[in-house]
JSON list of C-alpha atoms in Angstrom, two decimals:
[
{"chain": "N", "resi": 18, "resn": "UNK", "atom": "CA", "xyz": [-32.46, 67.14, -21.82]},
{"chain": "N", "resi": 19, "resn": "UNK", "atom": "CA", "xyz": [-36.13, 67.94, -20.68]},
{"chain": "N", "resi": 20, "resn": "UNK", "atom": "CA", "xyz": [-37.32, 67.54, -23.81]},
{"chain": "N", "resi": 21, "resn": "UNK", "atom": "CA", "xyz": [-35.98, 64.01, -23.79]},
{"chain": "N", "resi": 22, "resn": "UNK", "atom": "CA", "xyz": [-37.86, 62.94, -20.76]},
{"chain": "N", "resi": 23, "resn": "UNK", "atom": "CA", "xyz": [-40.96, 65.16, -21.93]},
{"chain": "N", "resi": 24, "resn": "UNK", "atom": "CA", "xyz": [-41.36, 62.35, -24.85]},
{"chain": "N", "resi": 25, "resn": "UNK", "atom": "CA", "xyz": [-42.03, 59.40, -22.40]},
{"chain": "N", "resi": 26, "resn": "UNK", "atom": "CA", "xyz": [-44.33, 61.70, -19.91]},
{"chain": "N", "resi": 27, "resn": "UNK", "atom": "CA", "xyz": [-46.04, 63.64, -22.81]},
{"chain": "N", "resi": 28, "resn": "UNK", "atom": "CA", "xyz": [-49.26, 62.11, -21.33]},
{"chain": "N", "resi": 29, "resn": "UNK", "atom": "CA", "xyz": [-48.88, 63.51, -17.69]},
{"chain": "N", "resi": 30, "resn": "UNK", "atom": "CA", "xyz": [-48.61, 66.91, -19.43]},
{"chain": "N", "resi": 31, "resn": "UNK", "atom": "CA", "xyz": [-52.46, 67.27, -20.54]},
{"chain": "N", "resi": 32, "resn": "UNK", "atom": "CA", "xyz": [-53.76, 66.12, -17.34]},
{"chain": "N", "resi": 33, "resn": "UNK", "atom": "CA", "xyz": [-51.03, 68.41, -15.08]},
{"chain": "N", "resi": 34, "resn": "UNK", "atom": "CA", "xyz": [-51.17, 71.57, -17.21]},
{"chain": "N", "resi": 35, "resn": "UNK", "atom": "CA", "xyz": [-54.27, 72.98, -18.32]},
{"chain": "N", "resi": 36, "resn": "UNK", "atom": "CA", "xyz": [-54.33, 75.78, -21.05]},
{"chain": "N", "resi": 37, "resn": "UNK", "atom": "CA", "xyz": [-55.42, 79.26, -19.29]},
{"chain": "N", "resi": 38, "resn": "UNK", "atom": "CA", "xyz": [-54.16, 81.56, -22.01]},
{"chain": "N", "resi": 39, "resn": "UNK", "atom": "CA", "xyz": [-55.08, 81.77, -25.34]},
{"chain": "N", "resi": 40, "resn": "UNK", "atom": "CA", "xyz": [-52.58, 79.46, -27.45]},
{"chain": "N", "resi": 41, "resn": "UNK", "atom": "CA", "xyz": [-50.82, 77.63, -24.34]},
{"chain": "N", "resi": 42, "resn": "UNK", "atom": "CA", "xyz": [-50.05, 74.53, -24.89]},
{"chain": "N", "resi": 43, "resn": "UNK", "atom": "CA", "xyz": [-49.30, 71.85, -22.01]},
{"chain": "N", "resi": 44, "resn": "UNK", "atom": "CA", "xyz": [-45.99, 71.14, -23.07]},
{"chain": "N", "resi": 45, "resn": "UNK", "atom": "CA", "xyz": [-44.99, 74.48, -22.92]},
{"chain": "N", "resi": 46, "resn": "UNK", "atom": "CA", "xyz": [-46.43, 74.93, -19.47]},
{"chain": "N", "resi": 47, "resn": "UNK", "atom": "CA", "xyz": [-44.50, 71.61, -18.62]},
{"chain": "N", "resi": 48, "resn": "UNK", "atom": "CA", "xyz": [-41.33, 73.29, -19.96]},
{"chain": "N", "resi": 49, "resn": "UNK", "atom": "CA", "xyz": [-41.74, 76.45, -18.36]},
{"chain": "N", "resi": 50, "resn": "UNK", "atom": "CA", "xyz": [-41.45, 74.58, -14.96]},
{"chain": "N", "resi": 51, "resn": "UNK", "atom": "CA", "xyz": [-39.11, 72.25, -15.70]},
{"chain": "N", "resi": 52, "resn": "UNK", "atom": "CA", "xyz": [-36.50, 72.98, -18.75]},
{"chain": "N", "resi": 53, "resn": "UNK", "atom": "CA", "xyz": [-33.72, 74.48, -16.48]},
{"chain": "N", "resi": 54, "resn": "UNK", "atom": "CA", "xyz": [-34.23, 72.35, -13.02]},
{"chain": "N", "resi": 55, "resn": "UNK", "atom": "CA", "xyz": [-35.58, 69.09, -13.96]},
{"chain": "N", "resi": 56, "resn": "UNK", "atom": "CA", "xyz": [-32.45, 67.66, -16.00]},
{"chain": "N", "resi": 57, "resn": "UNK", "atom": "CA", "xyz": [-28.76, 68.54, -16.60]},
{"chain": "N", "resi": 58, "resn": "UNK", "atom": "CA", "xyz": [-27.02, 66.75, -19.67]},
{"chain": "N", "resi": 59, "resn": "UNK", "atom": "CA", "xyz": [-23.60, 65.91, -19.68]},
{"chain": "N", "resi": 60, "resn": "UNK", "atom": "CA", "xyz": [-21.09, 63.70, -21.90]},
{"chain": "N", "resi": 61, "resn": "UNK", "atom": "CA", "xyz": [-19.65, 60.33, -20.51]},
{"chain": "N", "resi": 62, "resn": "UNK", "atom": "CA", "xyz": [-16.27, 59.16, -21.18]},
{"chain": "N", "resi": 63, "resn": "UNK", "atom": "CA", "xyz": [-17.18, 57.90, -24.52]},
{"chain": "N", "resi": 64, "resn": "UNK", "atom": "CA", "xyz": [-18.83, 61.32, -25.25]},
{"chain": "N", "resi": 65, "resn": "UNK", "atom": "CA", "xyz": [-22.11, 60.14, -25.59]},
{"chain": "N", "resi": 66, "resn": "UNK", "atom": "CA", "xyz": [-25.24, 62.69, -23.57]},
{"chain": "N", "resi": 67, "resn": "UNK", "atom": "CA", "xyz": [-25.66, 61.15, -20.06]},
{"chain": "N", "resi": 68, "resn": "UNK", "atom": "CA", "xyz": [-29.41, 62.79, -18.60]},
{"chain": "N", "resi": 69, "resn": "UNK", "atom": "CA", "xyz": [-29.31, 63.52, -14.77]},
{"chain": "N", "resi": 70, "resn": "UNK", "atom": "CA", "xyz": [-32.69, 64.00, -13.89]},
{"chain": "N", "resi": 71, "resn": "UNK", "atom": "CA", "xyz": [-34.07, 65.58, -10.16]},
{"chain": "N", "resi": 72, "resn": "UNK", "atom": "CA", "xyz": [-37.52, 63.69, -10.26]},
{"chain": "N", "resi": 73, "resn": "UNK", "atom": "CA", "xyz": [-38.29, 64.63, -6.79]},
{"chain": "N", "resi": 74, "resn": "UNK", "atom": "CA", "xyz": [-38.04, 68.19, -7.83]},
{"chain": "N", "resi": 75, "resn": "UNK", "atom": "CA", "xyz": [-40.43, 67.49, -11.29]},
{"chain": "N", "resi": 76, "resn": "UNK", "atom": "CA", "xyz": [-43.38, 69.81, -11.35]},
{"chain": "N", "resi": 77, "resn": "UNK", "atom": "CA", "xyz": [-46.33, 67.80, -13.09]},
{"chain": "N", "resi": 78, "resn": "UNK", "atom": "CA", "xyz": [-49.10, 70.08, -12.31]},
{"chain": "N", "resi": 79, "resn": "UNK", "atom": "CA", "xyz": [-49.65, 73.80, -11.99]},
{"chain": "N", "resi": 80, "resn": "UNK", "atom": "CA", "xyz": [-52.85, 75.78, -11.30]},
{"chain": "N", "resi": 81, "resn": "UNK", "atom": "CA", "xyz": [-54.59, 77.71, -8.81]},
{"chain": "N", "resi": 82, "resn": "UNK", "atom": "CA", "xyz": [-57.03, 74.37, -8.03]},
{"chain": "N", "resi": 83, "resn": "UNK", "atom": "CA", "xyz": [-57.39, 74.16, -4.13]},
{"chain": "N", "resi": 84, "resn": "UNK", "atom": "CA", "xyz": [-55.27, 71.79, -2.10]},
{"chain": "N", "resi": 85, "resn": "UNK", "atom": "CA", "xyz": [-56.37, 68.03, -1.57]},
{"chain": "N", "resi": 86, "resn": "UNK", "atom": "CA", "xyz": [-55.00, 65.56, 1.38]},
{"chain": "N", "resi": 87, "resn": "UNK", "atom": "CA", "xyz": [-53.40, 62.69, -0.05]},
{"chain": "N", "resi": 88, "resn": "UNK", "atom": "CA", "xyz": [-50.93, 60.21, 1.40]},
{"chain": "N", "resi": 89, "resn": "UNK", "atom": "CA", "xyz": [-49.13, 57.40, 0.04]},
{"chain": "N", "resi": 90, "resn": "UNK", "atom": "CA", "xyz": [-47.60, 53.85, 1.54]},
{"chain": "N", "resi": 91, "resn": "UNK", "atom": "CA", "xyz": [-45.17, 51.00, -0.30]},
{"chain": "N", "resi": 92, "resn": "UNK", "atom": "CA", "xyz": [-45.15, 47.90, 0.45]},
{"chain": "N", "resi": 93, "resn": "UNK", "atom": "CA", "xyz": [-42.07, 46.91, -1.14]},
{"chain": "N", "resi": 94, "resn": "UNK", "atom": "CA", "xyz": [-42.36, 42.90, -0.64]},
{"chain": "N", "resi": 95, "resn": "UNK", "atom": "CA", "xyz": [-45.89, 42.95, -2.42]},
{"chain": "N", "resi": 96, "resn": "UNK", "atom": "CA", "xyz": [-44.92, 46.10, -4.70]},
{"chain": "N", "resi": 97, "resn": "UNK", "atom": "CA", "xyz": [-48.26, 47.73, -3.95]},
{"chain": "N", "resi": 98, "resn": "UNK", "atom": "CA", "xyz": [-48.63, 51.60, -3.34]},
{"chain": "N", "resi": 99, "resn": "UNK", "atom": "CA", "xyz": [-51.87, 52.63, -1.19]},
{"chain": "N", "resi": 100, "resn": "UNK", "atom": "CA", "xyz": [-53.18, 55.77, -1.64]},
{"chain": "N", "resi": 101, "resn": "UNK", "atom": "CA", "xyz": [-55.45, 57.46, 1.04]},
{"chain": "N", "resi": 102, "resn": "UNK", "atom": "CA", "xyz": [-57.50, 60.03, -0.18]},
{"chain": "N", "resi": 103, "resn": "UNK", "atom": "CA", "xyz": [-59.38, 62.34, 2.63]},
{"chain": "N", "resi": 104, "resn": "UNK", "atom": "CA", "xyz": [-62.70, 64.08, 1.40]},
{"chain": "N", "resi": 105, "resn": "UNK", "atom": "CA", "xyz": [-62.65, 67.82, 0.64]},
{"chain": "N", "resi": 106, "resn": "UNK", "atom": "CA", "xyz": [-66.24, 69.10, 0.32]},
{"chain": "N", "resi": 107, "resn": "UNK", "atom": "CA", "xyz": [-65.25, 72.46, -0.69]},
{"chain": "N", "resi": 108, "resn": "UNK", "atom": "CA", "xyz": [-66.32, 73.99, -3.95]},
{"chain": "N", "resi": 109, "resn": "UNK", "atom": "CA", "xyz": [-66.37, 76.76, -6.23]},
{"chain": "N", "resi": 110, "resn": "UNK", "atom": "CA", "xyz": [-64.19, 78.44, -8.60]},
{"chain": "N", "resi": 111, "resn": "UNK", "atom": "CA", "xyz": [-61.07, 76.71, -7.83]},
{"chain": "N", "resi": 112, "resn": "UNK", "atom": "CA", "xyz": [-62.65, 73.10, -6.99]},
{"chain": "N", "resi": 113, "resn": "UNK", "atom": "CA", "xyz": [-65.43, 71.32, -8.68]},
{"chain": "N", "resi": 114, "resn": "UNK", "atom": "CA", "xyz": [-67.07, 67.80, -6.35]},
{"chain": "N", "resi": 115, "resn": "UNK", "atom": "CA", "xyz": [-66.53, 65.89, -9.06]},
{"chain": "N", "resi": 116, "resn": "UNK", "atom": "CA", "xyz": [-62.71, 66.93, -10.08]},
{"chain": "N", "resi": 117, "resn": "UNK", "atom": "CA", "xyz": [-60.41, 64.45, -10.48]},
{"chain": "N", "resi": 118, "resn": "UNK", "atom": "CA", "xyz": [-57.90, 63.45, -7.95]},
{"chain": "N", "resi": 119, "resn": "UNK", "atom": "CA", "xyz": [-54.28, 61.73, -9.68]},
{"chain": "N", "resi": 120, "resn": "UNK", "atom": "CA", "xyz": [-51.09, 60.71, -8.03]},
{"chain": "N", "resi": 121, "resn": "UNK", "atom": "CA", "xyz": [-48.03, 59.93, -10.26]},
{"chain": "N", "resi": 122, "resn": "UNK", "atom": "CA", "xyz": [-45.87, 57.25, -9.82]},
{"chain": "N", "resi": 123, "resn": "UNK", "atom": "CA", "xyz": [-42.54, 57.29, -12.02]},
{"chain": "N", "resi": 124, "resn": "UNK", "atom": "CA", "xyz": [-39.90, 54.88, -12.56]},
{"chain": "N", "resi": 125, "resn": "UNK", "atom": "CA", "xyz": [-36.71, 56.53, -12.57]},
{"chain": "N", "resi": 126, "resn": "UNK", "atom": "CA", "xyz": [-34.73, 54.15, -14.28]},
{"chain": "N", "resi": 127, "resn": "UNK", "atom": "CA", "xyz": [-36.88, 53.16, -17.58]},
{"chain": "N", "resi": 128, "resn": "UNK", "atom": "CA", "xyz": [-38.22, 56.72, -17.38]},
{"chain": "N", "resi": 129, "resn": "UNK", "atom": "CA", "xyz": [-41.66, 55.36, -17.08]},
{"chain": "N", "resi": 130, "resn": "UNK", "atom": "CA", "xyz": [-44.47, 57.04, -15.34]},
{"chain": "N", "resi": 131, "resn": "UNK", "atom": "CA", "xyz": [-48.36, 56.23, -14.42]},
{"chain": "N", "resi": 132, "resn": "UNK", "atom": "CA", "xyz": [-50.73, 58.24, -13.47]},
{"chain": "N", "resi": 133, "resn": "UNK", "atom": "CA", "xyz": [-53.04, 56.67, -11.10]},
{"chain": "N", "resi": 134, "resn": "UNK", "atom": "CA", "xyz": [-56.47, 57.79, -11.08]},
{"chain": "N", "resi": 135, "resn": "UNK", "atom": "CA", "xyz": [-58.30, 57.61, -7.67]},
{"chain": "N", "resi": 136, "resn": "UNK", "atom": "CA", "xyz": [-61.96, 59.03, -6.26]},
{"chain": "N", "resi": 137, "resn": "UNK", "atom": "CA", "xyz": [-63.17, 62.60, -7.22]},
{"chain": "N", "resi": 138, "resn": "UNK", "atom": "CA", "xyz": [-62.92, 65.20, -4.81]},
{"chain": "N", "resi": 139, "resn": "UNK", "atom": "CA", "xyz": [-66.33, 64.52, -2.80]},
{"chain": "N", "resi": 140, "resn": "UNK", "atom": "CA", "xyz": [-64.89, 61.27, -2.01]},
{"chain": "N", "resi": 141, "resn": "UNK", "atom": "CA", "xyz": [-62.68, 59.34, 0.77]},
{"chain": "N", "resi": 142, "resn": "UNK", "atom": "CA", "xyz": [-60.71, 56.29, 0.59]},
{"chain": "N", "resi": 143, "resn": "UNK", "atom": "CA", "xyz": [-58.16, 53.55, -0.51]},
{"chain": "N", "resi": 144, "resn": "UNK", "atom": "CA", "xyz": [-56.88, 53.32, -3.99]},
{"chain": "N", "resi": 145, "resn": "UNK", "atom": "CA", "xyz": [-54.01, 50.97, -4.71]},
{"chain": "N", "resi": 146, "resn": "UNK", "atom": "CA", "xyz": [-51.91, 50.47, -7.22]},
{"chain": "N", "resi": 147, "resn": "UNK", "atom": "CA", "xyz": [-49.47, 47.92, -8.04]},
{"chain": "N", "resi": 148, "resn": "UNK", "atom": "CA", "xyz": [-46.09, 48.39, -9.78]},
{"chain": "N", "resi": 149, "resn": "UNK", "atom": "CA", "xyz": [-45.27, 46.72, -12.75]},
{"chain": "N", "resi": 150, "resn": "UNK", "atom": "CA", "xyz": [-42.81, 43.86, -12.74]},
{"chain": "N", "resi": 151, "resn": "UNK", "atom": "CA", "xyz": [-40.47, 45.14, -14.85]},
{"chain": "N", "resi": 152, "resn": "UNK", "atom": "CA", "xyz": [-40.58, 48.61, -13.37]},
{"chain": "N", "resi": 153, "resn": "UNK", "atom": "CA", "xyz": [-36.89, 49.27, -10.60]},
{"chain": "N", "resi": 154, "resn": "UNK", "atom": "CA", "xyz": [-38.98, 49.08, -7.60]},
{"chain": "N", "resi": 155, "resn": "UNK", "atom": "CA", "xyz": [-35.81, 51.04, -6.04]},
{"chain": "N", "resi": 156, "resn": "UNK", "atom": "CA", "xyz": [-36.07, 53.89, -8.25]},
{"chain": "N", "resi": 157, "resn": "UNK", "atom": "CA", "xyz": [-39.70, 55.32, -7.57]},
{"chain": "N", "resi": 158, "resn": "UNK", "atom": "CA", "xyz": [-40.38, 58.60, -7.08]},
{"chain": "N", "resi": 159, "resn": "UNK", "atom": "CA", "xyz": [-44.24, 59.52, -6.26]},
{"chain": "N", "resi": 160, "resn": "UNK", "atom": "CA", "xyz": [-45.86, 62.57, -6.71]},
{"chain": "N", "resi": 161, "resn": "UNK", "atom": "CA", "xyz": [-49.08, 63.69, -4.91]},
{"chain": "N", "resi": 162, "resn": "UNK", "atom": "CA", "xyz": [-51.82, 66.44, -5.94]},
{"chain": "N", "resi": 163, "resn": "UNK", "atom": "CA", "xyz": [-51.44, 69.36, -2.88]}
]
């Protein structure tokens, strides 16, 4: 069953799970964390595979890059997240200044995901980002780098 929801976040992989042995591959890494926890499949009535999926509990990074301070609002009338990035100046072999900083927003239902790009490390602010309309606003699950 993780290998069914792998296919629609197969971009989130390369971003989350960067190579550090020889031969790994990001989907492997993605497996490794999530194969046995992230989905159970069972049969319906009709026998067809039903996928129960613990989003929450979806790993879509792993490394030894230092902590960052993110937090995230919804506005569910205007269907706008706000993300509020706090500066880290720290740096050296687990953070670069100018690394990246990504939050994920998924929608549980379609089994659609985005990954929101924000500010690089260095850098405080506001990033927002608004959910697509045909996106179910009440099945979002968010996940933040930290």
């Amino acid at each position: 069953g993780c290998t069914h929801s792998e296919k629609n976040l197969q971009f989130l992989t390369v971003y989350g799970f960067h190579p550090v042995k020889r031969g790994e591959k990001p989907l492997g890494k993605f497996m490794k964390y999530n194969a046995v926890t992230l989905c159970k499949v069972t049969t319906n009535e009709k026998g067809k595979f039903v996928w129960v999926y613990d989003f929450p509990g979806m790993v879509v990074s792993k490394g030894n890059l230092l902590d960052i301070e993110v937090t995230a609002t919804f506005d569910e009338e205007s269907g706008v997240f706000m993300f509020k990035q706090e500066e880290d100046d720290r740096a050296g072999s687990r953070a670069k200044l100018d690394d990246m900083v990504y939050a994920f927003v998924l929608d549980g239902t379609n089994e659609i995901g985005e990954l929101v790009p924000m500010r690089t490390r260095a850098e405080s602010g506001s990033t927002s980002f608004s959910v697509p309309r045909k996106w179910d606003k009440n099945n979002l699950f968010v996940h933040l780098p930290g």
